[in-house]
Coordinates of C-alpha atoms in Angstrom, one line a residue:
M191 CA 63.1 -19.5 135.6
R192 CA 61.8 -17.1 133.0
N193 CA 63.5 -13.8 132.9
M194 CA 61.2 -11.1 134.3
F195 CA 62.3 -8.8 131.4
D196 CA 61.5 -11.3 128.7
L197 CA 59.4 -9.6 126.1
S198 CA 58.1 -12.7 124.4
G199 CA 54.5 -11.8 125.4
T200 CA 53.4 -15.0 127.2
R201 CA 50.2 -13.2 128.1
D202 CA 50.3 -14.4 131.7
L203 CA 47.7 -12.4 133.6
L204 CA 48.6 -12.0 137.3
L205 CA 46.0 -10.9 139.8
H206 CA 46.8 -11.2 143.5
G207 CA 44.9 -9.4 146.2
G208 CA 43.6 -6.7 143.9
Q209 CA 46.9 -6.2 142.1
L210 CA 46.5 -6.5 138.3
E211 CA 49.8 -7.1 136.6
L212 CA 49.6 -6.6 132.8
G213 CA 53.3 -5.8 132.1
F214 CA 55.1 -7.3 129.1
Q215 CA 51.8 -8.4 127.5
R216 CA 52.3 -6.6 124.1
L217 CA 49.2 -4.7 124.7
H218 CA 47.8 -2.1 122.3
H219 CA 46.3 1.0 123.8
T220 CA 42.9 -0.1 122.6
D221 CA 43.3 -3.2 124.8
V222 CA 43.9 -1.0 127.8
K223 CA 40.9 1.2 127.0
R224 CA 38.6 -1.8 126.9
I225 CA 40.0 -3.2 130.2
F226 CA 39.7 0.2 131.9
K227 CA 36.2 0.6 130.6
K228 CA 35.0 -2.8 131.9
L229 CA 36.7 -2.3 135.2
G230 CA 35.1 1.1 135.6
R231 CA 31.6 -0.4 135.0
E232 CA 32.0 -3.2 137.5
P233 CA 30.6 -2.3 140.9
P234 CA 33.0 -3.0 143.7
P235 CA 32.3 -6.1 145.7
E236 CA 30.3 -5.8 148.9
K237 CA 32.9 -7.6 150.8
I238 CA 36.6 -7.6 150.0
Q239 CA 38.0 -11.1 149.8
P240 CA 41.4 -12.1 151.3
P241 CA 44.2 -12.3 148.7
R242 CA 44.4 -15.6 146.8
K243 CA 47.1 -17.2 144.8
C244 CA 48.1 -15.5 141.5
R245 CA 45.7 -16.4 138.7
R246 CA 46.7 -17.1 135.1
L247 CA 45.0 -16.0 131.9
N248 CA 42.9 -18.6 130.0
K249 CA 44.5 -18.1 126.6
S250 CA 41.3 -19.1 124.8
Q251 CA 39.5 -16.1 126.2
S252 CA 40.1 -12.4 125.5
L253 CA 42.3 -10.5 127.8
E254 CA 39.7 -8.1 129.0
S255 CA 37.1 -10.8 129.7
E256 CA 39.6 -12.7 131.8
V257 CA 40.4 -9.5 133.8
I258 CA 36.7 -9.0 134.6
R259 CA 36.3 -12.7 135.5
F260 CA 39.2 -12.7 137.9
T261 CA 38.3 -9.4 139.5
S262 CA 34.8 -10.5 140.2
I263 CA 36.1 -13.7 141.9
D264 CA 38.8 -12.0 144.0
C265 CA 38.3 -8.4 144.9
S266 CA 38.2 -4.9 143.5
V267 CA 41.5 -3.8 141.8
W268 CA 43.6 -1.3 143.7
R269 CA 46.8 -1.6 141.7
I270 CA 47.2 -1.7 137.9
N271 CA 50.5 -2.3 136.1
I272 CA 50.5 -1.8 132.4
G273 CA 54.2 -1.1 132.2
C274 CA 56.6 -2.3 129.5
N275 CA 54.0 -2.3 126.8
D276 CA 54.5 0.0 123.7
L277 CA 51.3 2.0 124.3
G278 CA 52.4 5.5 123.5
D279 CA 50.6 8.7 124.6
K280 CA 47.2 7.5 123.4
V281 CA 46.8 5.3 126.5
T282 CA 46.8 8.4 128.8
E283 CA 43.5 9.5 127.3
Y284 CA 41.7 6.7 129.0
L285 CA 42.8 7.4 132.6
H286 CA 39.3 8.8 133.4
L287 CA 37.9 5.3 132.9
L288 CA 39.8 3.9 135.8
P289 CA 37.6 2.7 138.7
E290 CA 37.9 4.7 141.9
T291 CA 39.3 1.7 143.7
V292 CA 42.6 2.1 141.9
T293 CA 45.2 3.9 144.1
D294 CA 48.4 2.6 142.5
L295 CA 49.2 3.0 138.8
D296 CA 52.4 1.8 136.9
V297 CA 52.9 3.1 133.4
S298 CA 56.6 2.5 133.2
A299 CA 58.4 2.0 129.9
C300 CA 55.2 2.7 127.9
G301 CA 56.9 5.0 125.4
L302 CA 55.2 8.1 126.8
Q303 CA 56.2 11.5 125.4
T304 CA 55.5 15.0 126.5
R305 CA 51.8 14.9 125.4
G306 CA 51.2 11.8 127.4
I307 CA 52.9 13.2 130.5
G308 CA 50.8 16.3 130.1
N309 CA 47.6 14.1 130.0
I310 CA 48.6 12.2 133.2
C311 CA 49.4 15.4 135.1
K312 CA 46.1 17.0 134.0
F313 CA 44.3 13.9 135.3
L314 CA 46.2 13.9 138.6
S315 CA 45.7 17.6 139.2
S316 CA 42.1 16.8 140.2
N317 CA 42.3 13.1 141.0
K318 CA 41.6 12.1 144.6
T319 CA 42.4 8.4 144.5
I320 CA 45.8 7.8 143.0
V321 CA 48.5 7.8 145.8
R322 CA 51.3 6.1 143.9
L323 CA 52.4 6.7 140.4
I324 CA 55.3 4.9 138.7
M325 CA 56.5 5.9 135.3
W326 CA 60.2 5.2 134.9
G327 CA 61.7 4.5 131.5
N328 CA 59.6 6.9 129.4
N329 CA 60.6 10.1 127.6
I330 CA 60.0 12.8 130.1
N331 CA 62.0 15.8 129.0
D332 CA 62.2 19.2 130.5
D333 CA 58.9 20.2 129.0
G334 CA 57.3 17.1 130.7
A335 CA 58.9 18.1 133.9
V336 CA 57.0 21.4 133.7
Y337 CA 53.8 19.5 133.6
I338 CA 54.9 17.4 136.6
S339 CA 55.8 20.5 138.6
E340 CA 52.5 22.2 138.0
M341 CA 50.7 19.0 139.0
L342 CA 52.6 18.7 142.2
K343 CA 51.5 22.3 143.1
Q344 CA 47.8 21.3 142.8
N345 CA 47.6 17.6 143.8
D346 CA 47.2 16.8 147.5
T347 CA 46.6 13.0 147.1
L348 CA 49.7 11.6 145.6
R349 CA 52.2 10.1 148.1
E350 CA 54.8 8.4 145.9
L351 CA 56.2 9.5 142.5
V352 CA 58.8 7.5 140.6
I353 CA 60.1 9.0 137.3
F354 CA 63.8 7.8 137.2
N355 CA 65.4 6.5 133.9
N356 CA 63.7 9.3 132.0
H357 CA 65.1 12.0 129.9
I358 CA 64.9 14.9 132.4
G359 CA 68.0 16.9 131.8
I360 CA 69.1 14.8 128.8
A361 CA 69.7 16.2 125.3
S362 CA 66.9 16.3 122.8
N363 CA 68.6 13.5 120.8
G364 CA 68.3 11.2 123.8
L365 CA 72.1 10.9 124.4
L366 CA 73.9 11.8 127.6
K367 CA 76.2 14.8 127.3
A368 CA 79.7 14.9 128.7
D369 CA 79.1 18.1 130.8
P370 CA 76.4 18.7 133.4
L371 CA 73.1 19.7 131.8
T372 CA 70.9 22.7 132.5
N373 CA 68.7 20.5 134.7
K374 CA 65.9 22.9 134.1
G375 CA 63.3 20.2 134.5
K376 CA 64.7 19.0 137.8
L377 CA 64.9 22.5 139.2
R378 CA 61.2 23.1 138.3
I379 CA 60.3 19.9 140.2
A380 CA 62.3 21.0 143.2
E381 CA 60.6 24.4 143.2
A382 CA 57.2 22.7 143.1
L383 CA 57.9 20.8 146.3
R384 CA 57.7 24.1 148.1
Y385 CA 54.0 24.0 147.4
N386 CA 53.3 20.4 148.1
S387 CA 52.8 19.2 151.7
T388 CA 51.6 15.6 151.0
L389 CA 54.1 13.9 148.7
Q390 CA 56.2 11.5 150.8
M391 CA 58.6 9.9 148.2
I392 CA 60.1 11.1 145.0
A393 CA 62.6 9.3 142.8
I394 CA 64.0 11.2 139.8
D395 CA 67.4 9.7 139.2
G396 CA 68.1 6.0 139.5
P397 CA 70.4 3.4 137.9
R398 CA 70.3 3.4 134.2
L399 CA 68.8 0.1 132.8
T400 CA 70.1 -1.6 129.7
F401 CA 68.5 -5.1 129.9
C402 CA 65.1 -4.0 128.4
K403 CA 64.9 -3.9 124.6
P404 CA 63.8 -0.9 122.5
P405 CA 61.4 0.9 122.4
Y406 CA 61.0 0.6 126.2
L407 CA 64.4 2.1 127.2
D408 CA 67.0 4.1 125.3
P409 CA 69.9 1.7 124.7
S410 CA 72.4 4.6 124.8
L411 CA 71.9 4.8 128.6
G412 CA 74.5 3.1 130.8
L413 CA 74.2 1.3 134.1
S414 CA 75.7 4.1 136.3
L415 CA 73.9 7.0 137.9
P416 CA 74.1 10.3 136.0
R417 CA 76.6 12.9 137.2
F418 CA 75.3 14.7 140.3
D419 CA 74.8 18.4 139.8
P420 CA 75.3 20.4 143.0
E421 CA 72.8 23.1 141.8
V422 CA 70.1 20.4 141.8
G423 CA 71.1 19.3 145.2
K424 CA 70.9 22.8 146.6
A425 CA 67.5 23.4 145.0
F426 CA 66.0 20.3 146.6
R427 CA 67.6 21.0 150.0
N428 CA 66.3 24.6 150.0
A429 CA 62.8 23.4 148.9
L430 CA 62.6 20.9 151.7
E431 CA 64.0 23.1 154.4
E432 CA 61.9 26.1 153.6
S433 CA 58.5 24.4 153.3
E434 CA 56.2 22.1 155.3
S435 CA 57.4 19.1 153.4
A436 CA 56.2 15.6 154.0
I437 CA 59.0 14.0 152.0
E438 CA 60.4 10.9 153.7
S439 CA 62.5 9.6 150.8
I440 CA 64.2 11.4 148.0
Q441 CA 66.2 10.0 145.1
I442 CA 67.8 12.6 143.0
G443 CA 71.1 10.9 142.1
N444 CA 74.2 9.9 143.8
V445 CA 74.1 12.6 146.6
V446 CA 77.5 11.4 148.1
D447 CA 79.1 13.0 145.0
D448 CA 77.6 16.3 146.0
P449 CA 80.5 18.7 146.9
N450 CA 78.1 20.0 149.6
F451 CA 77.1 16.6 150.8
H452 CA 77.7 17.6 154.5
Q453 CA 74.8 20.1 154.1
W454 CA 72.4 17.2 153.9
E455 CA 73.0 16.8 157.6
T456 CA 71.3 20.2 158.2
T457 CA 68.4 19.2 155.8
L458 CA 67.8 16.1 157.8
Q459 CA 67.9 18.1 161.0
K460 CA 65.4 20.6 159.7
C461 CA 63.0 18.1 158.0
E462 CA 61.6 15.8 160.6
N463 CA 60.1 13.4 158.0
L464 CA 63.1 12.9 155.7
H465 CA 65.1 9.8 156.4
S466 CA 66.2 8.4 153.1
L467 CA 68.5 10.0 150.5
G468 CA 68.3 7.1 148.0
T469 CA 71.6 5.5 148.9
E470 CA 72.9 3.2 151.6
C471 CA 76.6 3.5 150.7
I472 CA 79.6 3.5 153.1
T473 CA 80.0 7.3 152.8
V474 CA 76.4 7.8 154.2
R475 CA 76.8 5.2 157.0
A476 CA 80.2 6.8 158.0
N477 CA 78.6 10.1 158.6
K478 CA 77.4 9.8 162.3
K479 CA 75.5 13.1 162.5
L480 CA 73.6 12.3 159.3
M481 CA 72.8 8.7 160.4
R482 CA 71.7 10.1 163.8
W483 CA 69.0 12.4 162.3
R484 CA 68.0 9.7 159.8
A485 CA 67.2 7.3 162.7
I486 CA 65.4 10.0 164.7
N487 CA 63.3 10.9 161.6
A488 CA 62.6 7.3 160.6
L489 CA 61.1 6.5 164.0
K490 CA 59.2 9.8 164.1
A491 CA 60.9 10.7 167.4
R492 CA 60.3 14.4 167.1
K493 CA 56.6 13.9 166.4
V494 CA 56.3 11.7 169.4
T495 CA 57.9 14.3 171.6
R496 CA 55.8 17.1 170.2
E497 CA 52.4 15.3 170.5
G498 CA 53.2 14.0 174.1
N499 CA 51.4 10.7 173.7
A500 CA 52.7 8.3 176.4
D501 CA 51.7 5.1 174.5
E502 CA 53.5 6.3 171.4
F503 CA 56.5 7.2 173.4
I504 CA 56.8 3.8 175.0
S505 CA 56.2 2.1 171.7
T506 CA 58.9 4.2 169.9
V507 CA 61.4 3.6 172.7
S508 CA 60.7 -0.2 172.5
T509 CA 61.3 -0.2 168.8
A510 CA 64.5 1.8 169.1
V511 CA 65.8 -0.6 171.8
Q512 CA 64.8 -3.6 169.7
Y513 CA 66.8 -2.4 166.7
G514 CA 69.7 -1.0 168.8
V515 CA 69.2 2.6 167.7
I516 CA 70.8 4.2 170.7
D517 CA 70.7 7.7 169.3
V518 CA 66.9 7.6 169.2
V519 CA 66.6 6.2 172.7
Y520 CA 68.9 9.0 174.0
Y521 CA 66.9 11.6 172.1
L522 CA 63.6 10.4 173.5
M523 CA 64.9 10.2 177.0
R524 CA 66.4 13.6 177.0
N525 CA 63.4 15.3 175.4
N526 CA 60.7 13.5 177.3
V527 CA 61.6 13.8 181.0
G528 CA 57.9 14.2 181.9
F529 CA 57.1 10.7 180.8
I530 CA 60.1 9.2 182.6
S531 CA 59.4 11.0 185.9
K532 CA 55.8 9.5 185.8

């Protein structure tokens, strides 16, 4: 089986149910421009067809012509992945050409610098269609994080943002420092979450990857999570607790290394949407109070109680029983006596 991180450029085009996968194609930014242009000009089909098997590129034809041929056969494109192509900042100047059907965009490991991140954030500040943006493995420094924070304050459409394996909080030479960094960029993003009530998932720190070749990822980065800074943890906890946050999942590093890890219990108790801290390690599972609030939040038990919908109550109790989540069953029974008495 071919390694999914093989950069040999086999030029396999994958389209499945409106998902256009153009990763590892050795694309030039002009290729992407032509593809975006043609996709934007194509009217969406009157009837969306059911997903078909993945289609492969006819190598005798141009990439963009094959994209249009496949999309006209299958359905309108809702996800585009152009990741792991050395495209640079120039590709971000073509985002306005994307068709309105696209809601999911992956620009991971494209060699984006601060200017490119700025272009993306400017585009998203007014965009009303993109709900998921993935851009891990680029060169987002603290200046880029400023653009992201300003975008989060204005955007009310984006639901998922993935920016791990970037250089937020990393020295200008691209190397990890021995001591905790200023984390200015991460703190700016945390502050921006106070003004955003629609983002549901954010991933800033994830495992460092070394199996992709330059220029996609900095080879100096190791496989372990960066050192967790308690100041960053506190900033994100405060931002979530003191705002009307919709965050359900947050990944800001190895939170179990936070000296104040126990305070995440309070955050989960105060934030009824939050149920994932980006780790499923033994330390998390051993914390009964934390796991209790995670389960309650994951099944939206407090929302069910607040809205008083009998059907939702019965459905949630059934789900909790099915998965053996006794804490949720107890919470619902104790706080919905009216339903039980009926």
